[in-house]
Tab-separated table of C-alpha atoms in Angstrom:
chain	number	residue	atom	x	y	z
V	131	UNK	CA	3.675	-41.696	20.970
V	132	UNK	CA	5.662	-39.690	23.746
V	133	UNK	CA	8.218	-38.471	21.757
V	134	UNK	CA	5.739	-37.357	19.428
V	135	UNK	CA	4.022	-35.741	21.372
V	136	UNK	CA	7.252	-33.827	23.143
V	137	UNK	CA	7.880	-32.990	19.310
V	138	UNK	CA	5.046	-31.332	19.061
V	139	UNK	CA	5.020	-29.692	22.295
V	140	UNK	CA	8.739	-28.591	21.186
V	141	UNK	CA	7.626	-26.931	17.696
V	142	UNK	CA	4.758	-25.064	19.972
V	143	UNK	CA	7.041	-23.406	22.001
V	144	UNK	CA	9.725	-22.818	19.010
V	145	UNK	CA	6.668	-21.066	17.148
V	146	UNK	CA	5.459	-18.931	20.086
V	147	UNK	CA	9.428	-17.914	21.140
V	148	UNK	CA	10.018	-17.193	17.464
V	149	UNK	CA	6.524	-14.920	17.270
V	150	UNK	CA	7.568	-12.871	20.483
V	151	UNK	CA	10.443	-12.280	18.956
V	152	UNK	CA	8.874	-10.307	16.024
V	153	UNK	CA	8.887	-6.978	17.239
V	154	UNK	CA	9.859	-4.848	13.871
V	155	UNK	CA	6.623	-3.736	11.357
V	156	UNK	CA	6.668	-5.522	8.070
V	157	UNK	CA	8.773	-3.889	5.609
V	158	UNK	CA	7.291	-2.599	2.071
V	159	UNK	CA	8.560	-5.473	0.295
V	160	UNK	CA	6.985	-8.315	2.674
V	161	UNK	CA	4.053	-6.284	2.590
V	162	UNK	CA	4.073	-6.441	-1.246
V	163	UNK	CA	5.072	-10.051	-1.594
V	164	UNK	CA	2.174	-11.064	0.740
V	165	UNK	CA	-0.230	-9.011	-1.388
V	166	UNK	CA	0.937	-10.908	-4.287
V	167	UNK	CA	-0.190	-14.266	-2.814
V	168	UNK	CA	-3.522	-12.405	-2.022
V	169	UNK	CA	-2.867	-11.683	1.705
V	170	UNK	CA	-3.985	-8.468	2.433
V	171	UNK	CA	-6.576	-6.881	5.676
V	172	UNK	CA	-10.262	-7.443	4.644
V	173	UNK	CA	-13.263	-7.501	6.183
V	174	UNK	CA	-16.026	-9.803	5.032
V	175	UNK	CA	-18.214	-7.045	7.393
V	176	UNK	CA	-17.772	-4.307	4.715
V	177	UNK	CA	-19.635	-5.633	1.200
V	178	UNK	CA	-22.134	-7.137	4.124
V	179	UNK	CA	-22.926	-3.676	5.456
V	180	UNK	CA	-22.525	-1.714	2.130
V	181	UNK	CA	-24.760	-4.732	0.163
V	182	UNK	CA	-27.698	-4.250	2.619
V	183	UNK	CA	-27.916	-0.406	3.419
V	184	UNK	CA	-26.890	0.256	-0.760
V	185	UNK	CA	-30.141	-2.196	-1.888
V	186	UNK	CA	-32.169	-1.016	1.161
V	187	UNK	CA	-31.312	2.724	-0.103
V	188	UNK	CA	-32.338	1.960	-3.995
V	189	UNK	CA	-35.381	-0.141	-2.888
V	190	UNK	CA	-36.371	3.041	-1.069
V	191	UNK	CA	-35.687	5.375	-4.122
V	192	UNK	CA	-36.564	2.888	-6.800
V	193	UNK	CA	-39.413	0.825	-4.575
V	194	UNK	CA	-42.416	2.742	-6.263
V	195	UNK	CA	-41.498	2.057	-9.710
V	196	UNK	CA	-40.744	-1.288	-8.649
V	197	UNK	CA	-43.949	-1.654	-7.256
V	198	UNK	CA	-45.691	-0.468	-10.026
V	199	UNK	CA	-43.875	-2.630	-12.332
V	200	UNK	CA	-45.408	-5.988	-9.812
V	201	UNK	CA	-49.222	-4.559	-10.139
V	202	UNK	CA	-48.983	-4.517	-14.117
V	203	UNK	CA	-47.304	-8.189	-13.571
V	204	UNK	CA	-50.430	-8.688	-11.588
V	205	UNK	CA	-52.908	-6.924	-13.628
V	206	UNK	CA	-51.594	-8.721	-16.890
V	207	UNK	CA	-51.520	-12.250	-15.667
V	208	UNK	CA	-55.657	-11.563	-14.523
V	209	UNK	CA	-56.119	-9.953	-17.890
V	210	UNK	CA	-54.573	-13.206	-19.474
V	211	UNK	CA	-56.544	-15.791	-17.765
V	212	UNK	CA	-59.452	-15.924	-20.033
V	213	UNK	CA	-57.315	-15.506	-23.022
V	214	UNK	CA	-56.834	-18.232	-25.898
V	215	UNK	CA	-53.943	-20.191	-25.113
V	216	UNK	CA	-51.950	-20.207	-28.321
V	217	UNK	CA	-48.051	-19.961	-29.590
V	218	UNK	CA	-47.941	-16.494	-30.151
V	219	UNK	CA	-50.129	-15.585	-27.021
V	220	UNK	CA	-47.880	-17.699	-24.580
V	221	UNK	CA	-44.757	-15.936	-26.279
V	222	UNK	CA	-46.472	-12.650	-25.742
V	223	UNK	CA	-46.931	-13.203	-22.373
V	224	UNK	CA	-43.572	-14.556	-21.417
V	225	UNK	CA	-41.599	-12.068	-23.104
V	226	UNK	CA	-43.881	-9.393	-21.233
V	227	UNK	CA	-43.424	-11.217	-18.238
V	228	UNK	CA	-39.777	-11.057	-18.308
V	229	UNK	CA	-39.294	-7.876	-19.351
V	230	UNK	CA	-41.093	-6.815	-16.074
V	231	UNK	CA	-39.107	-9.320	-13.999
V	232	UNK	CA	-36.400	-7.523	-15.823
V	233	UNK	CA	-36.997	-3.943	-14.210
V	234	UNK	CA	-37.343	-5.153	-10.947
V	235	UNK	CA	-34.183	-7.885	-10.745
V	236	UNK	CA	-31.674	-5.784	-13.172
V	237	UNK	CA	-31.234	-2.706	-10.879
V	238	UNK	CA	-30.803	-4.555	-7.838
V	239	UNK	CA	-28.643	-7.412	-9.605
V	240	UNK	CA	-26.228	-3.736	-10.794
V	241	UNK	CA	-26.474	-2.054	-7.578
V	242	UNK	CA	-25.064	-5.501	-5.959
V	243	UNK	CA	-22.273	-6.307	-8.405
V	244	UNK	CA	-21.413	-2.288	-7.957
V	245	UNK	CA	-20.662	-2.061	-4.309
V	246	UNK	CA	-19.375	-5.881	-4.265
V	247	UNK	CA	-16.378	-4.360	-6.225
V	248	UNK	CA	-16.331	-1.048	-4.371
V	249	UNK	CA	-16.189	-2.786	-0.760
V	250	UNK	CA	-13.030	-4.660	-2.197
V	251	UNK	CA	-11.460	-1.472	-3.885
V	252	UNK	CA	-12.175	0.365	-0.553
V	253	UNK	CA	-10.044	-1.690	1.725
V	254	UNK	CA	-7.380	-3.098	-0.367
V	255	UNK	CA	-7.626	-1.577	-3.751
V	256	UNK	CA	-6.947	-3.015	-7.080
V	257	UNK	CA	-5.590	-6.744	-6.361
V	258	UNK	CA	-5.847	-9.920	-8.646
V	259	UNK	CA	-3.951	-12.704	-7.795
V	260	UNK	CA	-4.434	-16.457	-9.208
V	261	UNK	CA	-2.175	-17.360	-5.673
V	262	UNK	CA	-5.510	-17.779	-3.440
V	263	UNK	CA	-6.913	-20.191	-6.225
V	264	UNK	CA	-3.874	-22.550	-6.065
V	265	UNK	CA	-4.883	-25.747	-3.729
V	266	UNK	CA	-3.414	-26.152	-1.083
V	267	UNK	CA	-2.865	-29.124	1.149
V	268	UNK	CA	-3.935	-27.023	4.209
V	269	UNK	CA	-7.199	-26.347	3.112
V	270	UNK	CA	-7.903	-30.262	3.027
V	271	UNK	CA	-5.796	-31.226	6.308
V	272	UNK	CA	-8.374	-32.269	9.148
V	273	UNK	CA	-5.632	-31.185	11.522
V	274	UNK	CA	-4.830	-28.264	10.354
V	275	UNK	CA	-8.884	-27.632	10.061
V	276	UNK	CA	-9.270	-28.114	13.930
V	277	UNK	CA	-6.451	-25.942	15.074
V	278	UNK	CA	-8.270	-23.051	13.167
V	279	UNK	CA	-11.364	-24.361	14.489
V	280	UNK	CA	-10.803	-23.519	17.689
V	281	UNK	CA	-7.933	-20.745	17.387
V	282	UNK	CA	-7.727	-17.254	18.933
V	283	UNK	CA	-9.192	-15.815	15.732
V	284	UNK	CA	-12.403	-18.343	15.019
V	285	UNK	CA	-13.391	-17.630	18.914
V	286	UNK	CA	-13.288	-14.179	18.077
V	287	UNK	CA	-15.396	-14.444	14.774
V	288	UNK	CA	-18.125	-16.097	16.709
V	289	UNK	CA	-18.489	-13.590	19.556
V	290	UNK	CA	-18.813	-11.200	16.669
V	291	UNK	CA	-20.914	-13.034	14.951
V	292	UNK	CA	-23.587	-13.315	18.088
V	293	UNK	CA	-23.002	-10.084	19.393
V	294	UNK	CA	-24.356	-9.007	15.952
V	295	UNK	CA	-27.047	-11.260	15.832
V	296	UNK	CA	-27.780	-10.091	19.547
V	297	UNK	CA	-27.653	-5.986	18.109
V	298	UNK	CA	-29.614	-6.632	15.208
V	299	UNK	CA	-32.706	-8.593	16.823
V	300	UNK	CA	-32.862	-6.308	19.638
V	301	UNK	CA	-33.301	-3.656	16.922
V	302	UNK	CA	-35.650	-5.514	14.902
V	303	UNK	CA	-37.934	-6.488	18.086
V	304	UNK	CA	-38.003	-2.779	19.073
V	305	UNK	CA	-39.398	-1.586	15.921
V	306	UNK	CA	-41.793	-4.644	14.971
V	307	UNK	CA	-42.771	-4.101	18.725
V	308	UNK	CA	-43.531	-0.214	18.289
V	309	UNK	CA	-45.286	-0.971	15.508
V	310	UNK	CA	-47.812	-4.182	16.683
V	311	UNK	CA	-50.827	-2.014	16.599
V	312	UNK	CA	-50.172	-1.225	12.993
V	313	UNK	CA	-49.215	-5.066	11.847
V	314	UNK	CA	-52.620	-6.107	13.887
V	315	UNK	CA	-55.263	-4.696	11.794
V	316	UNK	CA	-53.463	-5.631	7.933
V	317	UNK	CA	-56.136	-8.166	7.860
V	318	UNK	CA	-58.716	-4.838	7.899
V	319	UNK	CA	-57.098	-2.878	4.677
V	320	UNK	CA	-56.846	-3.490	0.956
V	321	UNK	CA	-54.141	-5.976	-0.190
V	322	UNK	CA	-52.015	-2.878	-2.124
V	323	UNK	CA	-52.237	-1.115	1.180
V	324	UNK	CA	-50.845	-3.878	3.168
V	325	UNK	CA	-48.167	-4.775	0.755
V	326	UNK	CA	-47.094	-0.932	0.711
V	327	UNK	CA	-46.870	-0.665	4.454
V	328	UNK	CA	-44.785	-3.695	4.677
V	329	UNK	CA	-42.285	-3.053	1.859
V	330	UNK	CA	-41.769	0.614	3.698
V	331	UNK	CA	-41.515	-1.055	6.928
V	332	UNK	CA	-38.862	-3.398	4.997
V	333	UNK	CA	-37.288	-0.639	3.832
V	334	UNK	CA	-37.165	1.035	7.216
V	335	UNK	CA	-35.746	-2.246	9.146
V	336	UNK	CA	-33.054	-2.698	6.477
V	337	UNK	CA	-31.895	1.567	6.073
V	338	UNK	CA	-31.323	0.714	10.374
V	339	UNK	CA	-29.847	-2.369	10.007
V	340	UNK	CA	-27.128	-1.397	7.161
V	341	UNK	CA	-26.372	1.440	9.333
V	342	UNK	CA	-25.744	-1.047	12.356
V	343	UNK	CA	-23.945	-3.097	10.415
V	344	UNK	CA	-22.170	-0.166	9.341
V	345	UNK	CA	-20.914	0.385	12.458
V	346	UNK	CA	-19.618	-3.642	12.922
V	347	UNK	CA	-17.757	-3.204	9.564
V	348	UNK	CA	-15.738	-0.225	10.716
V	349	UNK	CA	-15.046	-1.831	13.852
V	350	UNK	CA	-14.400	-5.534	12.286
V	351	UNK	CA	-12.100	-3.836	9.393
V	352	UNK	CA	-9.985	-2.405	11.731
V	353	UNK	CA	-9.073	-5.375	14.030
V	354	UNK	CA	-8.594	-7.153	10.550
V	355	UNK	CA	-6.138	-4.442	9.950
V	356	UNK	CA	-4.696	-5.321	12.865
V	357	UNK	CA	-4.401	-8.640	12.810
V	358	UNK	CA	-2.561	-8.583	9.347
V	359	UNK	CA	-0.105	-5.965	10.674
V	360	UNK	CA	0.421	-8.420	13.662
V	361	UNK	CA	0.807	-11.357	11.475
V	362	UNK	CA	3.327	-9.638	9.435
V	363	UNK	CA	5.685	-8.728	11.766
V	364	UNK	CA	8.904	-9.133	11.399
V	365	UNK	CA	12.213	-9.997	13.633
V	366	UNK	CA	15.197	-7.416	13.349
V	367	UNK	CA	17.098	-11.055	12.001
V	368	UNK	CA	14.639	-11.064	9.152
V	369	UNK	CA	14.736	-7.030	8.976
V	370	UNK	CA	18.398	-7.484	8.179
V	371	UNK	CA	18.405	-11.117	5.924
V	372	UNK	CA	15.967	-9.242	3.797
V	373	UNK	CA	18.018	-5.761	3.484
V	374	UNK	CA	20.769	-7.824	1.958
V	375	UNK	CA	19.003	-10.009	-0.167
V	376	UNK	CA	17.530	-6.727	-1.222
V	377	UNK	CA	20.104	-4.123	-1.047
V	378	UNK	CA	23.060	-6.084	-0.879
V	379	UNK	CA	25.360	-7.394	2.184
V	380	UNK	CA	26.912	-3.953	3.833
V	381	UNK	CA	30.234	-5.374	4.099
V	382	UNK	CA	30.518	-5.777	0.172
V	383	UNK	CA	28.637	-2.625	-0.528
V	384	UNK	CA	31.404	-0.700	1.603
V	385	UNK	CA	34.158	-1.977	0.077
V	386	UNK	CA	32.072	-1.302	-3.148
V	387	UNK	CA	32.482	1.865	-2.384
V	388	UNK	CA	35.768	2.477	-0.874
V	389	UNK	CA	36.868	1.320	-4.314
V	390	UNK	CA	34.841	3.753	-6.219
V	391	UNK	CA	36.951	6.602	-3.682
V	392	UNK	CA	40.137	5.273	-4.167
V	393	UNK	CA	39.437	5.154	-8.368
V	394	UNK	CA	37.899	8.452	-8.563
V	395	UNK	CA	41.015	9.581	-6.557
V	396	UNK	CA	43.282	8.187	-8.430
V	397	UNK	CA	41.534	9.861	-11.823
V	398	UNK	CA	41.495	12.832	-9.765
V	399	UNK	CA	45.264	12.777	-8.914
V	400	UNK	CA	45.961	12.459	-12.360
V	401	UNK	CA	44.858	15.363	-12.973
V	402	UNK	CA	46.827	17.378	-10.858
V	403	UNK	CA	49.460	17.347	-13.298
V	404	UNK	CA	47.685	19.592	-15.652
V	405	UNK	CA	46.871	22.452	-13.057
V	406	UNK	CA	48.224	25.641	-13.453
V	407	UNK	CA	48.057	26.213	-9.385
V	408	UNK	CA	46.840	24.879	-6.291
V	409	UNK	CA	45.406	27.305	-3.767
V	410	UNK	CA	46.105	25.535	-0.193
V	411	UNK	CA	44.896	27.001	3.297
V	412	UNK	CA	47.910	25.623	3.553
V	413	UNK	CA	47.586	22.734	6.102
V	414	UNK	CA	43.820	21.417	5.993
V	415	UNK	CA	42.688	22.212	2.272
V	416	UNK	CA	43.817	22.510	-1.362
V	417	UNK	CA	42.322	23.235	-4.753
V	418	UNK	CA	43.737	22.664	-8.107
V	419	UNK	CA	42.876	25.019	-10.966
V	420	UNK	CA	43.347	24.686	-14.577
V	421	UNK	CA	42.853	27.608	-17.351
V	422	UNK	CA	42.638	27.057	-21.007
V	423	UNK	CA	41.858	30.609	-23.040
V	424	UNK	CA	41.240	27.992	-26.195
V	425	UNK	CA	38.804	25.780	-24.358
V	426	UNK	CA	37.445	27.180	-21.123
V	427	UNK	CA	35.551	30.157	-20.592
V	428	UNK	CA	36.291	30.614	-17.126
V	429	UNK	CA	39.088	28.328	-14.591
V	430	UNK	CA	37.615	25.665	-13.371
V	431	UNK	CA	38.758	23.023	-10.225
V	432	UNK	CA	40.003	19.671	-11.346
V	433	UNK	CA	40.757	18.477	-8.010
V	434	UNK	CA	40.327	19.692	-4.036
V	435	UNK	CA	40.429	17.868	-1.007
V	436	UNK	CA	40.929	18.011	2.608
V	437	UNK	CA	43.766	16.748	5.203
V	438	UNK	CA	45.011	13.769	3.837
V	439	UNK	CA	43.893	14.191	-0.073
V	440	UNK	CA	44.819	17.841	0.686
V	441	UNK	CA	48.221	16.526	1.184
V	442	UNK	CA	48.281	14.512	-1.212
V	443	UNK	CA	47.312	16.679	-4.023
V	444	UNK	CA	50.026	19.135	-2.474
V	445	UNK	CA	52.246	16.649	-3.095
V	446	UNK	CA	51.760	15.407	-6.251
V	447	UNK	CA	51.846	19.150	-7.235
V	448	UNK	CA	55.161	19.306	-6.174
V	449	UNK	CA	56.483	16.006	-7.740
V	450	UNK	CA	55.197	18.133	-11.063
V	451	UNK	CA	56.372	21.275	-10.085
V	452	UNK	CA	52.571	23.251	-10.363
V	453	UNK	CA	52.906	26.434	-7.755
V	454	UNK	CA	51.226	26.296	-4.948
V	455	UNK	CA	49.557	29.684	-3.621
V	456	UNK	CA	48.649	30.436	-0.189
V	457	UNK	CA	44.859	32.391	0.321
V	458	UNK	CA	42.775	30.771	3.015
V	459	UNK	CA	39.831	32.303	2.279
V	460	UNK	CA	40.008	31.183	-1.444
V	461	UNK	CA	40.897	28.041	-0.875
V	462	UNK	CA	37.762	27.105	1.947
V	463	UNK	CA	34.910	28.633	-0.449
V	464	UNK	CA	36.487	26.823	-3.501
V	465	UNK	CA	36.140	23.479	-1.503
V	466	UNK	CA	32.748	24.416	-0.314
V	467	UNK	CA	31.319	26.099	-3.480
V	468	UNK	CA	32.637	24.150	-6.455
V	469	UNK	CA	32.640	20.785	-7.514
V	470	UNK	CA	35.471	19.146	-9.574
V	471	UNK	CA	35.131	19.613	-13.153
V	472	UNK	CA	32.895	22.753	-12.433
V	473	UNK	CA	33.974	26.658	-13.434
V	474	UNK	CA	34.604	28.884	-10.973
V	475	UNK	CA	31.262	31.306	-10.257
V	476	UNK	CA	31.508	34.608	-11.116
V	477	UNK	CA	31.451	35.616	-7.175
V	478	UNK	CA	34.899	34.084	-6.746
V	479	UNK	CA	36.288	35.240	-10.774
V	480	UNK	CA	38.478	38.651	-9.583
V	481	UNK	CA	40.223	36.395	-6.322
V	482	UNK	CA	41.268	33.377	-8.996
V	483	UNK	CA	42.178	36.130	-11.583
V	484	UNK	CA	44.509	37.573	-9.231
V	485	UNK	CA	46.364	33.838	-7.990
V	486	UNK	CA	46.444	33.386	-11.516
V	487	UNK	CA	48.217	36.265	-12.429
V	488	UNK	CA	50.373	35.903	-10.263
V	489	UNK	CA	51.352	32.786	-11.247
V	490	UNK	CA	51.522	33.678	-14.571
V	491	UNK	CA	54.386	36.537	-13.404
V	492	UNK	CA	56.217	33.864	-11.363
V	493	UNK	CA	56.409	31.311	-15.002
V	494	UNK	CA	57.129	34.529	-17.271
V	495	UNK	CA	53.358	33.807	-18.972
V	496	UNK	CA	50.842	36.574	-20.010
């Protein structure tokens, strides 16, 4: 029983040193994965609010046709008590009857499926997930129910949930209290009258009360927003396990690319060869250009470099006897300006003209 105990007591402190070590936000793709299994920030505040001051706000557009639509309920049902009860009268009367029930309930039943959605779209958009569905030993394990039971986050649900109740009913008293000398003489007026004072004193109480509640979803939805941000952090450890799961280990992805350099180097250096110069600067850079009359329509650079591939394309060049030219200037904009495999640019046409005309003097070509 002790060392159970000291187990547990172990795995509490394990779980609180590893959650003060998350420090780093949650990265797109834990963000996405945990909206995959339906974990997103939602408030159950927000369809409460938007449900009550939405049906409150058609009630108080729509309340006078609804109301009419009760009084010929009303009016029919007196009309229809001395009537013959038969088959086709009873039929008459229900279909009527539900018809009427049918304006009343139909708009509201709309108006409530309607903003149900739109609370959901507004906080976490477009989501459907079978994940939350799933069953999950959790949800049955008395242990696990009493640990959430009286957790950080159920003590904090039920001040909210007081301190609304607490908001609300002050509200409610304040206005039922302002109006007690109305509500004590409704046993004085007509029926219709009473019934349309309290359905726009209904109305009234609820437009206040959506607003208030309003104000508790705002506030709710963003410590929910909070909280998931919180619960999603991350430690730099996991920041970096899931960057090479994802992008690959940076060890392997360097020498990835150190052998993409040393191929396209080597494809480069082949080139050389084929040059009809290289313009150096002469220590730091060097460009190799190659001019066909038949196939080009203007020199282009099949190889440049700097320092050590400078050297080494100098050297290569004079393993395979190309000239090399001198021209600083030339040489620096050719390495900044043109890529290998590109033409020259029409800027830089009369300099290479000239270094290849003079090459062409020094090999006897035209």
């Amino acid at each position: 029983m002790i060392a159970d105990v000291d187990i547990r007591l172990d795995a509490t402190f394990l779980q609180w040193f590893a959650d003060q070590d998350k420090t780093e936000p949650a990265t797109p793709k834990k963000k996405q994965d945990a909206r995959k299994k339906g974990q997103v920030a939602r408030s159950l505040e927000v369809p409460s609010a938007l449900l009550t001051i939405g049906v409150f706000g058609l009630l108080a557009v729509y309340g006078s046709i609804i109301g009419q639509h009760m009084r010929d309920m009303f009016a029919r049902g007196l009309r229809d008590v001395h009537r013959e009860v038969t088959v086709h009268s009873v039929t008459e009367g229900f279909t009527a009857l539900a018809m009427q029930s049918m304006w009343i309930v139909l708009p509201i039943f709309v108006c409530g499926m309607v903003l149900a959605l739109a609370s959901g779209f507004m906080q976490y958009g477009f989501l459907w997930t079978s994940e939350t569905l799933a069953p999950k030993w959790e949800k049955i394990n008395p242990i696990e129910g009493l640990k959430n039971i009286f957790s950080m986050r159920s003590i904090v649900e039920l001040i909210k949930s007081v301190g609304k109740i607490v908001v609300i009913g002050t509200i409610a008293t304040a206005i039922l209290w302002d109006e007690r000398d109305a509500l004590l003489v409704l046993g004085r007026i007509p029926v219709w009258d009473t019934l349309s004072y309290l359905g726009h004193l209904t109305i009234r109480l609820g437009l206040i009360i959506g607003a208030v509640l309003c104000i508790f979803a705002i506030a709710d939805y963003a410590y929910q927003r909070y909280e998931y941000e919180k619960n999603l952090r991350m430690s730099l450890q996991e920041v970096k396990d899931e960057y090479k799961k994802t992008e690959g280990d940076p060890l392997i992805k360097g020498k990835i690319r150190d052998k993409q350099r040393k191929m396209a180097m080597q494809r480069m250096m082949q080139e050389v060869p084929k040059a009809d110069v290289v313009i150096t600067n002469p220590t730091h850079y060097a460009v190799a250009i190659r001019y066909d009359a038949q196939t080009m329509a203007a020199p282009r650079v099949i190889a440049k470099g700097v320092d050590y591939i400078a050297m080494t394309i100098k050297n290569v060049a004079k393993k395979n006897d190309v000239l090399l030219v001198e021209n600083k200037p030339l040489a620096r904009a050719l390495v900044e300006q043109v890529d290998i495999n590109q033409a020259i640019p029409p800027e830089l046409f009369h300099a290479v003209a000239a270094v290849l005309a003079y090459v062409y003097a020094v090999r006897g070509k035209k």
